[in-house]
Short mmCIF file of C-alpha atoms in Angstrom, two decimals:
data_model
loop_
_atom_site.label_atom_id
_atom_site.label_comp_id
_atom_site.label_asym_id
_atom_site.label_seq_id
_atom_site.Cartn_x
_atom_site.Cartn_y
_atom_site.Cartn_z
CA UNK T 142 113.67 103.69 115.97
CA UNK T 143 114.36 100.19 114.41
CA UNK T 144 117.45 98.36 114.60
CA UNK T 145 117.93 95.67 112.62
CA UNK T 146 121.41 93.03 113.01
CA UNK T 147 122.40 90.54 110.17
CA UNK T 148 124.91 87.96 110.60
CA UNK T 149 127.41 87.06 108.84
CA UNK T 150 127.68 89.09 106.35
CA UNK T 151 129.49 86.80 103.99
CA UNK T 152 128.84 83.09 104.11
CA UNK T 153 130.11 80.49 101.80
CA UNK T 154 129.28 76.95 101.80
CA UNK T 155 129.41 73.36 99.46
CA UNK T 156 126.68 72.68 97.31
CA UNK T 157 124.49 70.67 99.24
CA UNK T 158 124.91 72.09 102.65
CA UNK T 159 123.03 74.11 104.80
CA UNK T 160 122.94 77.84 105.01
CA UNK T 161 121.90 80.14 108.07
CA UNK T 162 121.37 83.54 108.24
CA UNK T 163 120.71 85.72 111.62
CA UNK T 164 119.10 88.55 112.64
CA UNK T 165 117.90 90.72 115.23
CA UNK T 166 115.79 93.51 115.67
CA UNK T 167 115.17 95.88 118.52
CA UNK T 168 111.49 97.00 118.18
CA UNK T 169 109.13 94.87 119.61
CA UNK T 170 106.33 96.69 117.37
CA UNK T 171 107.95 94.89 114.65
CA UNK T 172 105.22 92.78 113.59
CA UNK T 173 106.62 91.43 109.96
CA UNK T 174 109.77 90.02 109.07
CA UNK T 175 110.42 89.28 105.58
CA UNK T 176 113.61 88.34 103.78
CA UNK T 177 114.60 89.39 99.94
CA UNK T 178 117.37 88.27 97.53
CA UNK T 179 119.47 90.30 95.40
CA UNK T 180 121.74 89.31 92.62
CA UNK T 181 124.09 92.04 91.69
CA UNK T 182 122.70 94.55 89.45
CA UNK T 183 118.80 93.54 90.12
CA UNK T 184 116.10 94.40 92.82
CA UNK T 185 115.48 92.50 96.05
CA UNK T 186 112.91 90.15 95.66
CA UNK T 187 110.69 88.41 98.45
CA UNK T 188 112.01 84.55 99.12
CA UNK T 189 109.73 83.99 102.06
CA UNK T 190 108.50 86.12 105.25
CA UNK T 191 106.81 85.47 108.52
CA UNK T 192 104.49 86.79 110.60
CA UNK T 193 104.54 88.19 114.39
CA UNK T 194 101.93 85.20 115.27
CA UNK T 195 103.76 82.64 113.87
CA UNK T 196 107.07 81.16 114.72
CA UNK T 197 108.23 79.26 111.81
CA UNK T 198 107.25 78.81 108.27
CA UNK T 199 109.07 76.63 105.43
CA UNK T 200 108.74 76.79 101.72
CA UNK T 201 110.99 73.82 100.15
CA UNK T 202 114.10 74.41 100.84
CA UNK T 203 113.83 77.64 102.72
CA UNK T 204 112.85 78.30 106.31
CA UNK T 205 111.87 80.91 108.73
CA UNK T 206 112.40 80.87 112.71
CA UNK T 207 110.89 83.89 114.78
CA UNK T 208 111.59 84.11 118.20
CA UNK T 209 109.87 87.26 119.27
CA UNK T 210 110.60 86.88 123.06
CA UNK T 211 114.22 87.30 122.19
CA UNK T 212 113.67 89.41 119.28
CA UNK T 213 115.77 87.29 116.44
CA UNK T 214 114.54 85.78 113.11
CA UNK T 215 116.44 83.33 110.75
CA UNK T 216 116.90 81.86 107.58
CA UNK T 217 117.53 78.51 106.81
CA UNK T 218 118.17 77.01 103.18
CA UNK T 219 118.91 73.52 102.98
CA UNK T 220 120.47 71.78 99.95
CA UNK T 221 121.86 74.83 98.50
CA UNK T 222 122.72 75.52 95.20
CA UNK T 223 125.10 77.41 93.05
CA UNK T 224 121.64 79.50 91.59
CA UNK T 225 121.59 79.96 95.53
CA UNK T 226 124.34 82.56 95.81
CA UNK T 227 122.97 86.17 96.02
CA UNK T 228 122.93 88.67 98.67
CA UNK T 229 120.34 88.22 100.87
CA UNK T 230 118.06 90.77 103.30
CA UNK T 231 116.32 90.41 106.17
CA UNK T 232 114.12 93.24 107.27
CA UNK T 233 111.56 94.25 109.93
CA UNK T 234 108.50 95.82 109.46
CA UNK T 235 106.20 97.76 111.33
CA UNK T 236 102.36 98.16 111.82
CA UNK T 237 102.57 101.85 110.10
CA UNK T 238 104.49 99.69 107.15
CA UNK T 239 108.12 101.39 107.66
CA UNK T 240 110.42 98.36 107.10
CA UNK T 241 114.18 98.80 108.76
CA UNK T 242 116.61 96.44 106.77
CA UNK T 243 119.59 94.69 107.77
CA UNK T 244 122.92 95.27 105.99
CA UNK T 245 122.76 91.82 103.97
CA UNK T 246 124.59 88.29 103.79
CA UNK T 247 126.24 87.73 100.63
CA UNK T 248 126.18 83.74 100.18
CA UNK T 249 128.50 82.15 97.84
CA UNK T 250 127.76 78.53 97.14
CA UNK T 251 130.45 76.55 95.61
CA UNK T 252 129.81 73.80 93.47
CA UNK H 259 101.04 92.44 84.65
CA UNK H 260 103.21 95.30 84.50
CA UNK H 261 105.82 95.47 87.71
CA UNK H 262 107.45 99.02 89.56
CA UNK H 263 109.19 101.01 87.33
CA UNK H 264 111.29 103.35 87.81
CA UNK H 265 113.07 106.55 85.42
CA UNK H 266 115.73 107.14 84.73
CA UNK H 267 117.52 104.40 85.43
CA UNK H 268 120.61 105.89 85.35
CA UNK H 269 121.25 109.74 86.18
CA UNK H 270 124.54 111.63 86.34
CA UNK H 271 124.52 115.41 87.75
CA UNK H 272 126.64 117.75 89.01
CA UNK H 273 126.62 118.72 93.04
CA UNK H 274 124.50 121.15 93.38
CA UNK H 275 121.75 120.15 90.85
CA UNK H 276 118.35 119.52 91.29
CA UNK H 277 116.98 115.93 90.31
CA UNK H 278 113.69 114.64 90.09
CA UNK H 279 113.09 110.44 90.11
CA UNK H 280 110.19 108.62 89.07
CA UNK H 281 108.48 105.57 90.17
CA UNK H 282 105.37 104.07 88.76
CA UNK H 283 104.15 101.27 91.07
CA UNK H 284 101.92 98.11 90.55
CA UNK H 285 98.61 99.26 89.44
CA UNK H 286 95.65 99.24 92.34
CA UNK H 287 98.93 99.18 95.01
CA UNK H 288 97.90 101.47 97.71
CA UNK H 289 101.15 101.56 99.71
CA UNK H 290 104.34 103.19 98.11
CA UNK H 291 108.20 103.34 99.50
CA UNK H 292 111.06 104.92 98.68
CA UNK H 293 114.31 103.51 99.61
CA UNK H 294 118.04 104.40 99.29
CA UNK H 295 120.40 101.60 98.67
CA UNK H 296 124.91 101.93 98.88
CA UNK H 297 126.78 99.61 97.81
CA UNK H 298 127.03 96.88 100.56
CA UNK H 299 124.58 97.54 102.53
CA UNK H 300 120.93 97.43 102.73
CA UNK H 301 117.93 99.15 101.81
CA UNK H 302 117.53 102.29 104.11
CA UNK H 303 114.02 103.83 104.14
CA UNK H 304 113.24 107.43 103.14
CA UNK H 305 109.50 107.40 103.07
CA UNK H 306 106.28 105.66 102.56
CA UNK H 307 103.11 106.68 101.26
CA UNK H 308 99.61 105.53 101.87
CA UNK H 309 97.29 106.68 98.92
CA UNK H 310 97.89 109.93 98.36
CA UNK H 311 99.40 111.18 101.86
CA UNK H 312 102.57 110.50 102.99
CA UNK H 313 102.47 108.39 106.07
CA UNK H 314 105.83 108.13 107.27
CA UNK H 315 109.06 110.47 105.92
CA UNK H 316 110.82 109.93 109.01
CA UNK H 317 113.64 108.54 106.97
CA UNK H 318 114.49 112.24 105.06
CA UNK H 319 117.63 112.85 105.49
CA UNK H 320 117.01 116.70 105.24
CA UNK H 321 115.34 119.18 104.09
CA UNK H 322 116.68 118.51 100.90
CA UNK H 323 114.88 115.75 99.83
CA UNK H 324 111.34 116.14 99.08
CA UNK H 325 108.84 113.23 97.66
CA UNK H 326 104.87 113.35 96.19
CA UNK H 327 102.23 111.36 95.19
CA UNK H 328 99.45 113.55 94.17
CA UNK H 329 97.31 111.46 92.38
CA UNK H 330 97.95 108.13 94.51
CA UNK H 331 99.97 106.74 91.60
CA UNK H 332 103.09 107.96 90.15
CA UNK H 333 105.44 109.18 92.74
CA UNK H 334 108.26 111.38 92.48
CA UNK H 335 111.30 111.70 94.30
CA UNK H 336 113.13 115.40 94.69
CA UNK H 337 116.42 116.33 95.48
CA UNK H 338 118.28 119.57 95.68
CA UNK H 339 121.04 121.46 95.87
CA UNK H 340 122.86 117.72 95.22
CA UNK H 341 125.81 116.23 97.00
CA UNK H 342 128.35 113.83 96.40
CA UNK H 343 127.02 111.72 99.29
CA UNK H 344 123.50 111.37 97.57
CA UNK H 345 125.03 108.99 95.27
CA UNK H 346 123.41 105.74 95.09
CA UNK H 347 120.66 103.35 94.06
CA UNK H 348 117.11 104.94 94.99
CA UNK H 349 114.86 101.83 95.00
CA UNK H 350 110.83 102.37 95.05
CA UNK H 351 108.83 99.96 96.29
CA UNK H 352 104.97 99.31 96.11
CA UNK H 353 102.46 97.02 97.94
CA UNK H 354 98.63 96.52 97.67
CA UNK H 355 98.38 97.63 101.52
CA UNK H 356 100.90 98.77 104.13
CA UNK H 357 102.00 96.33 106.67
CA UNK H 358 101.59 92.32 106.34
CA UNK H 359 102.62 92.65 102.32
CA UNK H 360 105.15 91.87 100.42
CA UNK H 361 106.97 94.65 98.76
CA UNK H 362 107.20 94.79 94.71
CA UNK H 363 110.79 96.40 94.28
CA UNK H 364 111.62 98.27 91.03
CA UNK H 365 114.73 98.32 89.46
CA UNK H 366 116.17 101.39 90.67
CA UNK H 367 117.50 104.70 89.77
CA UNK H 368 121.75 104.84 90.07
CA UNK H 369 122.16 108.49 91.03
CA UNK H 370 125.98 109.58 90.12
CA UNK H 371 126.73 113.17 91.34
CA UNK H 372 129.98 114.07 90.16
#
């Protein structure tokens, strides 16, 4: 089945900076990769995703990489802030729709 | 609208109870997950439905756990004969289609079995 890698899994940085979060999956029949924050206590929610056609998407501050030859996605927030710091997911999803998540990145941005 | 909900949203039991947990997706949302969630990690899938059926439950633990949909709606979650380990959050999840969708998470159940 799916395997899916998340580094770091903490991460803290200045308001302001950069923040980049890694994965890596093992099935190459993963076809959709989203990513979800959490704040403690409440349900992931969808930040951005990106599909197996496409190698990079951006949404203001947040981007997506996918490099599906080497089988490793990442997330990229610029200008953090403070509201920033949650625990973030990355997962990958199959055709049949069975996502595999990864264990999470909790990001602490100080201010 | 309305988003996932889920009942209870707390539930305490003794090991070796049965429980039952309920999740009410989006409305019109064909595609419905289950997930189990400890604390520091993520998400683990249990099983996802497509309409009615269930497409994938490859992520059962056992024998013990046991999920419908029979209307294509309102799904519920089973568990028996409870054990210590099953405590944690049980997340559902809906989406209007399988694949290619984002996921509408609900707020959880937090399953204590004492």
């Amino acid at each position: 089945g799916e395997n899916v890698e998340q580094h770091p899994s903490t991460l803290s940085v200045q308001e302001g900076d950069s923040a980049v979060i890694k994965c890596t999956y093992s099935d190459s029949a993963s076809n959709y990769f989203p990513w979800y924050k959490q704040e403690l206590g409440k349900r992931p929610q969808l930040i951005i995703d990106i599909r197996s056609n496409v190698g990079e998407k951006k949404d203001q501050r947040i981007a997506v990489t996918l490099n599906k030859t080497a089988k490793h996605f990442s997330l990229h927030i610029t200008e953090t802030q403070p509201e920033d710091s949650a625990v973030y997911f990355c997962a990958a999803t199959s055709r049949a729709g069975k996502s595999t998540f990864g264990d999470g990145t909790t990001l602490t941005v100080k201010p | 609208g309305a988003g996932v909900s889920q009942t209870p949203s707390n539930k305490v039991t003794e090991k070796g109870k049965y429980v039952e947990l309920r999740c009410d997706p989006i409305s019109g949302h064909t595609a419905l997950y289950w997930y189990r969630q400890s604390l520091g990690q993520g998400p683990e899938f249990l099983i996802y439905f497509q309409g009615t059926g269930a497409a994938d439950d490859s992520g059962l633990p056992n024998d013990r756990f046991f999920a419908v949909r029979p209307e294509g709606s309102v799904s519920t979650l089973k568990i028996q004969r409870t054990e210590r380990g099953d405590s944690a959050v049980y997340l559902c999840a809906s989406s209007p289609s399988n694949s290619y969708n984002e996921q509408f998470f609900g707020p959880g159940t937090r399953l204590t079995v004492l």
